[in-house]
Coordinates of C-alpha atoms in Angstrom, one line a residue:
Chain S
M5 CA 9.0 -13.4 32.7
R6 CA 7.6 -10.8 30.7
D7 CA 9.9 -7.9 29.6
E8 CA 7.8 -5.1 30.9
L9 CA 8.5 -6.7 34.5
R10 CA 12.2 -7.3 33.7
D11 CA 12.4 -3.5 32.7
L12 CA 10.6 -2.5 36.0
Y13 CA 12.5 -5.0 38.2
Q14 CA 16.3 -4.9 37.0
E15 CA 18.8 -6.4 39.1
V16 CA 19.9 -3.0 40.1
I17 CA 16.5 -2.1 41.6
L18 CA 16.3 -5.5 43.5
D19 CA 19.7 -4.8 44.6
H20 CA 18.8 -1.5 46.0
G21 CA 15.6 -2.7 47.3
R22 CA 17.2 -5.7 49.1
S23 CA 20.4 -3.7 50.7
P24 CA 19.0 0.0 50.3
R25 CA 22.0 2.8 50.8
N26 CA 22.1 5.6 53.2
F27 CA 19.3 3.5 55.2
R28 CA 19.9 5.1 58.4
S29 CA 18.9 8.5 60.3
L30 CA 20.7 11.5 60.7
P31 CA 20.6 12.3 64.6
N32 CA 21.0 16.3 63.9
A33 CA 19.4 16.4 60.8
T34 CA 18.5 19.9 59.7
C35 CA 15.2 18.7 58.3
L36 CA 13.1 15.5 58.1
A37 CA 9.6 14.4 56.8
H38 CA 7.6 11.4 57.3
G39 CA 6.4 10.0 54.0
N40 CA 3.5 7.6 53.4
N41 CA 1.6 5.6 50.9
P42 CA -1.9 5.1 52.3
I43 CA -3.1 2.6 49.7
C44 CA -0.2 -0.1 50.2
G45 CA 1.1 1.1 53.6
D46 CA 4.4 2.3 52.5
M47 CA 6.1 4.3 54.9
L48 CA 9.4 6.5 55.1
V49 CA 11.6 9.1 56.6
V50 CA 14.0 11.4 54.7
Y51 CA 16.4 13.0 56.5
L52 CA 18.4 16.2 55.3
D53 CA 21.6 17.7 56.6
L54 CA 22.0 21.1 54.7
D55 CA 25.0 23.2 55.0
K56 CA 24.7 27.2 55.2
A57 CA 24.5 27.6 51.4
G58 CA 21.6 25.2 51.4
R59 CA 23.8 22.6 49.9
I60 CA 22.8 19.1 50.9
E61 CA 25.9 17.7 52.7
D62 CA 24.0 14.3 53.8
V63 CA 20.5 12.7 53.2
A64 CA 19.6 9.5 54.5
F65 CA 16.1 7.5 54.7
Q66 CA 14.6 4.7 56.9
G67 CA 11.1 3.0 56.6
Q68 CA 9.7 0.2 55.2
G69 CA 7.9 -0.7 51.6
C70 CA 7.8 -2.5 48.2
A71 CA 10.8 -2.9 46.2
I72 CA 10.2 0.1 43.8
S73 CA 9.7 2.6 46.7
M74 CA 12.8 1.3 48.6
A75 CA 15.2 1.4 45.8
S76 CA 13.9 4.7 44.6
A77 CA 14.8 6.1 48.1
S78 CA 18.0 4.5 48.3
M79 CA 19.0 5.7 44.6
M80 CA 17.6 9.6 45.6
T81 CA 19.8 9.4 48.6
E82 CA 22.8 8.4 46.1
V83 CA 22.2 11.2 43.6
L84 CA 21.2 14.1 45.9
K85 CA 24.3 14.4 48.0
G86 CA 26.3 17.3 47.1
K87 CA 23.1 19.1 45.5
T88 CA 21.8 22.1 46.3
L89 CA 18.0 22.4 47.1
G90 CA 17.3 23.9 43.6
E91 CA 19.3 21.3 42.1
A92 CA 17.4 18.7 43.8
N93 CA 13.9 20.4 43.0
K94 CA 15.2 20.5 39.4
L95 CA 16.1 16.6 39.5
F96 CA 12.8 15.6 41.2
E97 CA 10.9 17.3 38.0
C98 CA 13.2 15.3 35.6
F99 CA 12.4 12.3 37.7
H100 CA 8.8 12.7 37.5
D101 CA 8.7 13.6 33.8
M102 CA 10.8 10.4 33.3
C103 CA 8.5 8.5 35.5
T104 CA 5.4 9.8 33.6
R105 CA 6.5 10.5 30.1
A106 CA 6.8 7.9 27.4
D107 CA 8.5 10.5 25.4
F108 CA 11.0 12.1 28.1
D109 CA 14.5 12.7 27.1
P110 CA 17.3 13.4 29.7
A111 CA 19.4 15.1 27.1
K112 CA 16.9 17.3 26.0
A113 CA 15.3 18.1 29.4
N114 CA 16.4 21.5 30.0
G115 CA 18.9 21.8 33.1
C116 CA 18.6 18.0 34.2
D117 CA 21.7 16.5 35.6
V118 CA 22.5 14.2 32.8
D119 CA 24.6 11.9 35.3
A120 CA 22.1 11.8 37.8
M121 CA 19.1 11.1 35.2
E122 CA 21.2 8.4 34.1
R123 CA 21.3 6.3 37.5
L124 CA 17.8 7.2 38.0
S125 CA 17.0 6.1 34.4
M126 CA 17.0 2.5 36.2
L127 CA 13.4 3.3 37.4
S128 CA 12.2 4.4 34.2
G129 CA 10.4 0.8 33.5
V130 CA 7.6 2.2 36.1
R131 CA 6.3 4.1 33.2
E132 CA 4.6 0.7 32.2
F133 CA 2.9 0.6 35.5
P134 CA 1.2 3.9 36.4
I135 CA -0.2 2.6 39.6
R136 CA 3.3 2.0 40.8
V137 CA 4.4 5.6 39.9
K138 CA 3.6 6.8 43.3
C139 CA 5.8 4.1 44.8
A140 CA 8.9 5.6 42.8
T141 CA 8.0 9.2 43.6
L142 CA 7.0 8.7 47.4
A143 CA 10.6 9.5 48.6
W144 CA 11.1 12.4 46.4
H145 CA 7.8 13.9 47.9
T146 CA 9.2 13.4 51.3
M147 CA 12.1 14.9 50.3
Q148 CA 10.4 18.1 49.2
A149 CA 8.2 18.0 52.1
A150 CA 10.9 18.1 54.4
V151 CA 12.7 20.9 52.5
K152 CA 9.4 22.9 52.7
G153 CA 9.4 22.3 56.4
E154 CA 6.1 20.2 56.2
Q155 CA 6.4 17.3 58.6
E156 CA 4.5 15.0 56.4
A157 CA 4.0 13.8 52.7
S158 CA 1.4 11.6 51.2
T159 CA 0.8 10.0 48.2
E160 CA -2.8 10.2 48.4
G161 CA -4.0 12.5 45.3
A162 CA -0.4 13.0 43.8
P163 CA 1.1 11.0 41.1
Chain I
M4 CA 3.6 -27.3 39.1
N5 CA 6.3 -27.8 41.6
Q6 CA 6.9 -31.0 43.5
K7 CA 5.2 -29.5 46.8
S8 CA 2.1 -28.6 45.5
S9 CA 1.6 -31.9 43.5
A10 CA 1.6 -33.4 46.9
V11 CA -1.7 -31.5 47.7
K12 CA -4.4 -34.3 47.6
I13 CA -7.5 -32.5 45.7
A14 CA -7.0 -32.7 41.9
S15 CA -7.1 -29.3 40.3
G16 CA -9.5 -30.4 38.0
D17 CA -12.5 -31.5 40.8
N18 CA -14.4 -28.3 40.7
S19 CA -18.0 -29.5 40.1
T20 CA -20.5 -31.6 42.2
A21 CA -23.7 -32.9 40.9
A22 CA -25.3 -29.6 42.4
F23 CA -22.8 -27.0 41.0
D24 CA -21.7 -26.8 37.6
V25 CA -18.8 -24.1 37.9
E26 CA -18.6 -23.9 34.1
R27 CA -21.8 -23.0 33.9
I28 CA -21.6 -20.6 36.3
R29 CA -19.1 -19.0 34.8
A30 CA -20.7 -18.6 31.5
D31 CA -23.0 -16.4 33.3
F32 CA -20.2 -14.0 34.0
P33 CA -19.3 -11.9 30.9
I34 CA -16.0 -10.4 32.0
L35 CA -14.6 -13.9 32.9
K36 CA -14.3 -14.3 29.2
Q37 CA -11.9 -11.0 29.2
K38 CA -8.0 -11.7 28.8
V39 CA -5.6 -9.6 30.8
Y40 CA -2.1 -9.2 29.0
G41 CA -2.7 -12.2 26.8
H42 CA -4.0 -14.3 30.0
P43 CA -7.4 -15.3 30.9
L44 CA -8.5 -13.0 33.6
V45 CA -7.9 -14.7 37.2
Y46 CA -10.1 -12.5 39.4
L47 CA -9.3 -13.3 42.9
D48 CA -10.4 -10.1 44.5
N49 CA -13.9 -10.7 45.3
G50 CA -13.6 -9.5 48.8
A51 CA -13.2 -6.1 47.7
S52 CA -15.5 -6.1 44.6
A53 CA -17.3 -9.3 42.8
Q54 CA -18.1 -9.4 39.1
K55 CA -21.4 -9.5 37.6
P56 CA -23.7 -12.0 36.3
R57 CA -25.7 -11.3 33.0
A58 CA -28.5 -11.6 34.8
V59 CA -27.5 -8.3 36.9
I60 CA -26.5 -6.4 34.0
D61 CA -29.5 -7.1 32.1
A62 CA -31.9 -6.3 34.7
M63 CA -30.4 -2.9 34.9
S64 CA -30.2 -2.4 31.3
R65 CA -33.8 -3.8 30.8
A66 CA -34.8 -1.1 33.4
Y67 CA -33.2 1.7 31.5
E68 CA -34.1 0.8 28.2
T69 CA -38.0 -0.1 28.9
Y70 CA -39.5 1.6 32.0
Y71 CA -37.0 3.8 33.9
S72 CA -38.4 6.7 35.7
N73 CA -37.9 8.0 39.3
V74 CA -39.8 6.3 42.0
H75 CA -42.4 7.2 44.7
R76 CA -43.6 10.6 42.5
G77 CA -45.1 9.8 39.4
V78 CA -48.8 9.1 38.6
H79 CA -47.4 7.8 34.8
W80 CA -46.6 4.3 33.6
T81 CA -42.8 4.5 34.0
S82 CA -42.9 5.6 37.3
Q83 CA -45.5 3.1 38.6
R84 CA -43.1 0.4 36.8
S85 CA -39.9 1.7 38.2
T86 CA -41.6 1.8 41.8
E87 CA -42.6 -1.9 41.5
A88 CA -39.5 -2.8 40.7
F89 CA -37.5 -0.9 43.2
E90 CA -39.9 -2.2 46.0
A91 CA -39.9 -5.6 44.8
S92 CA -36.0 -5.6 45.2
R93 CA -36.7 -4.5 48.8
G94 CA -38.7 -7.7 49.1
K95 CA -36.2 -9.8 48.0
V96 CA -33.7 -8.6 50.1
A97 CA -35.9 -8.9 52.6
R98 CA -36.5 -12.6 52.1
F99 CA -32.7 -13.1 51.3
L100 CA -32.1 -11.9 54.9
N101 CA -35.3 -13.5 56.1
A102 CA -36.4 -10.2 57.5
A103 CA -39.9 -9.9 59.3
S104 CA -40.9 -7.5 57.2
D105 CA -40.1 -5.5 53.9
N106 CA -40.2 -2.2 56.3
E107 CA -37.1 -3.3 57.9
I108 CA -34.9 -2.9 54.7
V109 CA -33.3 0.2 54.2
F110 CA -31.6 0.9 51.0
A111 CA -27.9 2.8 51.5
R112 CA -25.3 3.5 49.4
G113 CA -23.3 0.5 50.8
A114 CA -22.4 -1.1 53.8
T115 CA -20.3 2.2 55.2
E116 CA -22.9 4.4 54.9
A117 CA -25.4 1.9 56.7
I118 CA -23.3 2.0 59.6
N119 CA -22.9 5.8 59.7
L120 CA -26.5 5.7 59.4
V121 CA -26.4 3.4 62.6
A122 CA -23.8 5.6 64.3
A123 CA -25.6 9.1 63.2
A124 CA -29.5 8.0 63.9
W125 CA -29.4 5.5 66.6
G126 CA -26.0 6.2 68.4
R127 CA -26.2 9.8 68.6
N128 CA -29.6 9.7 70.4
N129 CA -29.2 6.5 72.4
L130 CA -25.6 6.5 73.6
N131 CA -24.2 9.2 76.4
A132 CA -20.9 9.9 77.6
G133 CA -18.9 6.8 79.3
E134 CA -21.1 4.2 77.3
E135 CA -19.4 1.4 75.4
V136 CA -19.6 0.3 72.1
V137 CA -17.5 -3.1 71.5
I138 CA -16.1 -3.8 68.2
S139 CA -13.3 -6.2 67.3
H140 CA -9.6 -6.1 66.5
M141 CA -10.6 -7.1 62.9
E142 CA -12.9 -4.6 61.8
H143 CA -12.8 -2.8 58.2
H144 CA -12.4 0.6 58.9
S145 CA -15.7 1.5 58.1
N146 CA -16.9 0.0 61.2
I147 CA -14.0 1.7 63.4
V148 CA -14.2 5.2 62.4
P149 CA -17.8 6.0 62.5
W150 CA -17.9 4.9 66.3
Q151 CA -14.4 6.8 66.9
M152 CA -16.3 9.7 65.2
L153 CA -19.1 9.4 67.9
R154 CA -16.7 9.0 70.5
Q155 CA -15.0 12.5 69.8
E156 CA -18.8 13.9 69.7
K157 CA -20.3 12.0 72.6
G158 CA -17.4 10.7 74.7
I159 CA -18.5 7.0 74.5
V160 CA -15.9 4.4 75.1
L161 CA -14.9 2.1 72.3
K162 CA -13.5 -1.4 73.6
V163 CA -11.9 -3.7 71.1
V164 CA -12.1 -7.5 71.6
P165 CA -8.7 -9.0 70.7
I166 CA -7.7 -11.9 68.5
D167 CA -5.5 -14.9 68.7
D168 CA -2.5 -15.6 66.3
D169 CA -4.7 -17.4 64.1
G170 CA -7.1 -14.5 64.0
N171 CA -9.9 -16.3 66.1
F172 CA -12.1 -13.9 67.8
L173 CA -11.5 -14.3 71.8
L174 CA -15.1 -14.9 72.7
D175 CA -13.9 -15.2 76.5
E176 CA -12.3 -11.9 76.3
Y177 CA -15.2 -10.6 74.8
R178 CA -17.3 -12.1 77.5
K179 CA -15.2 -10.0 80.2
M180 CA -15.7 -6.9 78.2
L181 CA -19.1 -6.8 78.3
G182 CA -20.8 -4.8 81.2
P183 CA -23.4 -2.8 82.3
R184 CA -22.2 0.2 80.4
T185 CA -22.1 -1.7 77.2
R186 CA -24.8 -0.5 74.7
L187 CA -23.8 -1.8 71.2
V188 CA -21.8 -4.8 70.1
A189 CA -20.7 -3.8 66.3
V190 CA -18.6 -6.4 64.7
T191 CA -17.8 -8.0 61.5
H192 CA -19.5 -11.2 60.7
V193 CA -16.4 -12.5 58.6
S194 CA -13.2 -10.6 58.6
N195 CA -12.3 -9.1 55.1
A196 CA -8.7 -9.3 55.7
L197 CA -8.2 -12.8 57.2
G198 CA -11.4 -14.5 56.3
T199 CA -12.3 -15.5 60.0
V200 CA -16.1 -16.4 60.6
V201 CA -16.9 -14.6 64.0
P202 CA -19.0 -16.9 66.3
V203 CA -21.9 -14.2 65.9
K204 CA -24.7 -16.4 67.5
D205 CA -22.5 -16.4 70.8
V206 CA -21.5 -12.9 70.4
I207 CA -25.4 -11.7 70.0
R208 CA -26.6 -14.2 73.0
L209 CA -23.8 -12.7 75.0
A210 CA -24.7 -9.1 74.1
H211 CA -28.3 -9.4 74.8
A212 CA -27.9 -11.1 78.2
K213 CA -26.2 -7.8 79.4
G214 CA -29.0 -5.6 77.3
A215 CA -26.9 -4.5 74.5
L216 CA -27.6 -4.1 70.8
V217 CA -25.5 -6.1 67.8
L218 CA -24.6 -4.7 64.8
L219 CA -23.2 -7.0 62.3
D220 CA -21.1 -5.9 59.1
G221 CA -22.2 -8.6 56.7
C222 CA -20.3 -7.4 53.5
Q223 CA -18.0 -10.6 53.6
A224 CA -20.6 -13.0 54.8
V225 CA -23.5 -12.6 52.6
P226 CA -21.5 -13.8 49.5
H227 CA -20.6 -17.0 51.0
M228 CA -23.4 -18.1 53.3
A229 CA -27.0 -17.9 54.1
V230 CA -27.9 -15.3 56.8
D231 CA -31.2 -15.5 58.6
V232 CA -31.4 -12.3 60.9
R233 CA -34.1 -13.7 62.7
A234 CA -32.3 -17.1 63.5
L235 CA -29.6 -15.0 64.5
D236 CA -31.7 -12.9 66.7
V237 CA -29.2 -9.9 65.7
D238 CA -30.5 -6.1 65.8
F239 CA -28.8 -4.5 62.8
Y240 CA -27.3 -6.1 59.7
V241 CA -25.5 -4.2 56.9
F242 CA -24.1 -5.3 53.7
S243 CA -22.9 -3.7 50.3
G244 CA -24.7 -4.9 46.9
H245 CA -21.4 -4.9 44.9
K246 CA -19.9 -7.7 46.9
L247 CA -22.9 -9.9 46.6
Y248 CA -22.4 -9.8 42.6
G249 CA -24.7 -7.0 42.4
P250 CA -24.0 -3.1 41.5
T251 CA -21.7 -0.4 43.3
G252 CA -24.0 2.5 45.1
I253 CA -26.2 0.3 46.7
G254 CA -26.1 -1.4 50.2
I255 CA -28.6 -2.7 52.8
L256 CA -29.3 -1.5 56.1
W257 CA -31.5 -4.5 58.0
G258 CA -33.0 -3.1 61.4
R259 CA -35.5 -4.6 63.6
E260 CA -38.8 -2.5 62.7
D261 CA -39.3 -1.1 66.2
L262 CA -35.7 -0.2 66.4
L263 CA -35.7 1.6 63.3
N264 CA -39.1 3.5 63.9
A265 CA -37.7 4.9 67.2
M266 CA -34.6 6.5 65.2
P267 CA -34.8 9.9 64.0
P268 CA -34.0 10.5 60.2
Y269 CA -30.8 10.3 59.1
Q270 CA -30.7 13.0 56.5
G271 CA -33.7 15.1 55.4
G272 CA -35.0 15.6 52.2
G273 CA -37.8 14.6 49.8
D274 CA -39.2 11.3 50.1
M275 CA -38.9 10.9 53.5
I276 CA -41.6 13.2 54.8
S277 CA -45.2 12.5 55.5
S278 CA -46.0 16.7 55.3
V279 CA -43.9 19.5 55.3
T280 CA -44.9 23.0 56.5
F281 CA -42.0 25.5 57.6
A282 CA -43.5 25.2 61.1
K283 CA -43.5 21.5 61.4
T284 CA -42.3 18.6 59.5
T285 CA -43.4 15.1 60.0
F286 CA -41.5 11.8 58.8
K287 CA -42.3 8.8 57.1
K288 CA -41.9 5.4 59.0
A289 CA -39.0 3.1 58.3
P290 CA -37.5 2.4 55.8
H291 CA -38.6 5.6 54.0
R292 CA -37.5 7.9 56.8
F293 CA -34.0 6.9 56.1
E294 CA -34.2 7.2 52.2
A295 CA -34.0 10.9 51.6
G296 CA -33.9 12.1 48.0
T297 CA -33.7 10.2 44.8
P298 CA -32.2 6.5 45.4
A299 CA -30.0 4.3 43.5
I300 CA -33.3 3.1 41.8
V301 CA -31.6 0.9 38.8
E302 CA -28.6 -0.2 41.3
A303 CA -31.6 -1.2 43.9
I304 CA -33.1 -3.3 40.9
G305 CA -29.8 -4.9 40.0
L306 CA -29.1 -6.0 43.8
G307 CA -32.5 -7.5 43.6
A308 CA -31.6 -9.4 40.3
A309 CA -28.2 -10.5 42.1
V310 CA -30.3 -11.8 45.0
D311 CA -32.5 -13.9 42.9
Y312 CA -29.4 -15.1 40.9
V313 CA -27.1 -16.5 44.2
Q314 CA -30.4 -17.8 45.5
A315 CA -31.4 -19.7 42.6
I316 CA -28.0 -21.5 43.0
G317 CA -28.3 -22.1 46.9
F318 CA -25.8 -21.3 49.5
D319 CA -25.4 -25.1 50.2
A320 CA -24.1 -25.4 46.5
I321 CA -22.3 -22.2 46.6
S322 CA -20.7 -22.8 50.5
A323 CA -19.6 -26.1 49.4
H324 CA -18.0 -25.3 46.3
E325 CA -16.1 -22.3 47.6
H326 CA -15.1 -24.1 50.8
G327 CA -13.4 -26.8 48.5
V328 CA -11.5 -23.9 46.7
L329 CA -10.7 -22.5 49.9
Q330 CA -8.9 -26.0 51.3
Y331 CA -7.4 -26.5 48.0
A332 CA -6.0 -22.7 47.9
T333 CA -4.8 -23.5 51.6
G334 CA -2.9 -26.3 50.9
K335 CA -1.4 -25.1 47.5
L336 CA -0.3 -21.9 49.2
S337 CA 1.3 -23.7 52.1
G338 CA 3.5 -25.2 49.5
V339 CA 4.9 -22.1 48.2
E340 CA 8.6 -21.8 49.7
G341 CA 8.6 -18.5 52.1
L342 CA 4.8 -18.1 52.1
R343 CA 2.9 -17.4 55.5
I344 CA -0.8 -17.4 55.5
I345 CA -2.1 -14.7 57.6
G346 CA -5.4 -15.8 59.2
T347 CA -5.5 -19.5 60.0
A348 CA -8.7 -19.5 62.2
R349 CA -10.8 -22.7 63.0
D350 CA -13.9 -21.1 60.8
K351 CA -13.1 -19.2 57.6
A352 CA -15.0 -17.9 54.6
A353 CA -13.1 -18.3 51.1
I354 CA -10.3 -15.5 51.9
V355 CA -6.5 -16.4 51.9
S356 CA -4.5 -13.4 53.2
F357 CA -0.4 -14.0 52.8
V358 CA 2.9 -12.6 52.8
V359 CA 6.0 -13.9 51.0
D360 CA 9.5 -13.7 52.7
G361 CA 11.5 -10.7 50.9
I362 CA 8.8 -9.9 48.4
H363 CA 6.6 -7.0 49.4
A364 CA 3.1 -7.4 48.9
H365 CA 3.0 -4.5 46.5
D366 CA 5.7 -6.4 44.3
L367 CA 3.7 -9.5 44.4
G368 CA 0.6 -8.2 43.1
T369 CA 2.6 -6.1 40.1
I370 CA 3.8 -9.6 39.1
V371 CA 0.9 -11.8 39.5
D372 CA -1.0 -9.3 37.7
R373 CA 1.0 -9.6 34.5
A374 CA 0.0 -13.4 34.8
G375 CA -3.6 -12.0 34.7
V376 CA -4.1 -12.8 38.2
A377 CA -6.0 -10.0 40.1
V378 CA -5.4 -10.1 44.1
R379 CA -5.8 -7.5 46.4
V380 CA -2.3 -6.2 48.1
G381 CA -2.2 -3.7 50.9
H382 CA -3.7 -3.4 54.1
H383 CA -7.4 -4.2 53.1
C384 CA -8.5 -1.0 54.8
A385 CA -8.1 -2.9 58.3
Q386 CA -4.7 -1.6 59.2
P387 CA -5.2 -2.9 63.0
V388 CA -5.1 -6.3 61.6
M389 CA -1.8 -5.6 60.0
E390 CA -0.5 -4.3 62.8
R391 CA -1.6 -7.3 65.2
F392 CA 0.2 -9.4 62.6
G393 CA 3.1 -7.4 62.4
V394 CA 3.0 -6.9 58.8
A395 CA 2.5 -3.6 56.5
A396 CA 0.6 -5.0 53.8
T397 CA -0.1 -8.6 52.6
A398 CA -1.7 -10.1 49.4
R399 CA -5.2 -11.4 49.6
A400 CA -6.9 -14.0 47.2
S401 CA -10.5 -13.7 48.1
F402 CA -12.7 -16.3 46.1
G403 CA -16.4 -16.1 44.6
L404 CA -18.2 -18.9 43.6
Y405 CA -17.1 -18.9 39.8
N406 CA -13.5 -19.5 41.1
T407 CA -11.8 -22.7 40.3
R408 CA -8.9 -24.8 41.3
A409 CA -6.9 -24.1 38.1
E410 CA -7.3 -20.5 39.2
V411 CA -5.7 -21.3 42.3
D412 CA -3.2 -22.9 40.2
A413 CA -2.5 -19.8 38.0
L414 CA -2.1 -18.0 41.5
T415 CA 0.8 -20.3 42.7
D416 CA 2.5 -20.4 39.6
A417 CA 2.3 -16.5 39.1
L418 CA 3.9 -16.6 42.5
D419 CA 6.6 -19.2 41.8
E420 CA 7.6 -16.8 39.1
A421 CA 7.8 -14.1 41.6
R422 CA 9.6 -16.0 43.7
R423 CA 12.4 -16.9 41.2
F424 CA 12.1 -13.4 39.6
F425 CA 13.3 -11.9 43.2
G426 CA 15.8 -14.7 43.6
R427 CA 13.9 -16.1 46.6

């Protein structure tokens, strides 16, 4: 099997893809949004419970999609718990850079949560597969849409 | 090759017949020499767009290099030559479809524009609220959305012919749907997502018995089989050039001449008028009435070359070869553990859609791509079909005249690799 494929489909990714964490709905979610990738038919819903200070108390998702989009959503829910919305947005920025830029270095990225990025780095293999970047970022775009009060996020047109 | 696939009876080397030398055909397509990630390109996405033979590439280059100009305008040599070549292509397409006249061939950007043209020019002027357009459950979005837009505008009723679990068009259900309000039946000739060949002769006969017209979407039919619009007795037939080994940006609306001439223009502009004053403009007859503005001149010439190319080989030979590849692929893919073929109709063109247990089509597509194998993954612009079969996406191998059984083996080998990779 080719190396780039090994990097993309690491065992951790396959595991998250097969048994996604926080794969449930939050019945009283503070906010939620639907995300869809119209090209490949991936669809998911991201739910967020925020406390009064805007900290993420709980985050969960449901949906269906490829191994990359499911694993990314699953890992996102793990790293976002306990983060403020500002931290969550910053993390997305770093994650997006990681997925798209070969020279990305989390240690040098200003204000990135290094521990979280370490965990998310499992998805960095997607860099070699530009067409799959939108699979990895779908959950994050959807999270951002939920926070902004938008009901839908689409990867159409967005990397 | 695994044990199951070795049980397939047809030998993988058995590609050619006396009438059809697939290696000679392959040599006509420059891109097939291309390597992808170090592997020979195995192009199995012909349903999305087919590759181009040297004859098409050369015809287009020759046009640009030796006689290119705008058409229907100039008195100069290049314009006359370009006009001749452009109109000669119209004639080639007319003969390709066995049209009664070159005037029945309208150049459009593609099948999508051709359907929109009929919806706008014929539909808007002939359909009233409550009147019915019948489509099928396996239409491409391009034969759904234009009618929905017309429904929004005119209040027409859209009826959908169901399909069974194999993807067969349900003729009896269709028959029951036809009634005094049915004005148009717009269905695909061959399903892009399932490969089903629709029994169009029966569809047309039954529609005509109720006084309804029939439009066929021939995108997935014309690359695989001979189409005779007069023998079919159809009213409108559309297809895209790029799926017939021709260029993009050019497609065909064929319509019966009397129907076309009774339709108002689709777009206004140059080249479609007889005379213009500020008080009144009179329009040309079909087909020029529907070809406002400068057309895709060299693309039309390229399509003419593509038509020449497939006709020189002949559809008896093409169909026989592709049918052999389809049978072989169906057998081999059925031998892949956990693989389910979506679309097992009695009569099929060389298209196989499938899903593999526990591996999303998108992941399959990425993995086989690294083995040089190009397949389409997703909903194939036919979301209602995906919904009908309870899947979000499928992988699809769609074969062309240059594909071989060895390429089917390359696909199934890559799928075996994907299964091992995902621990399936």
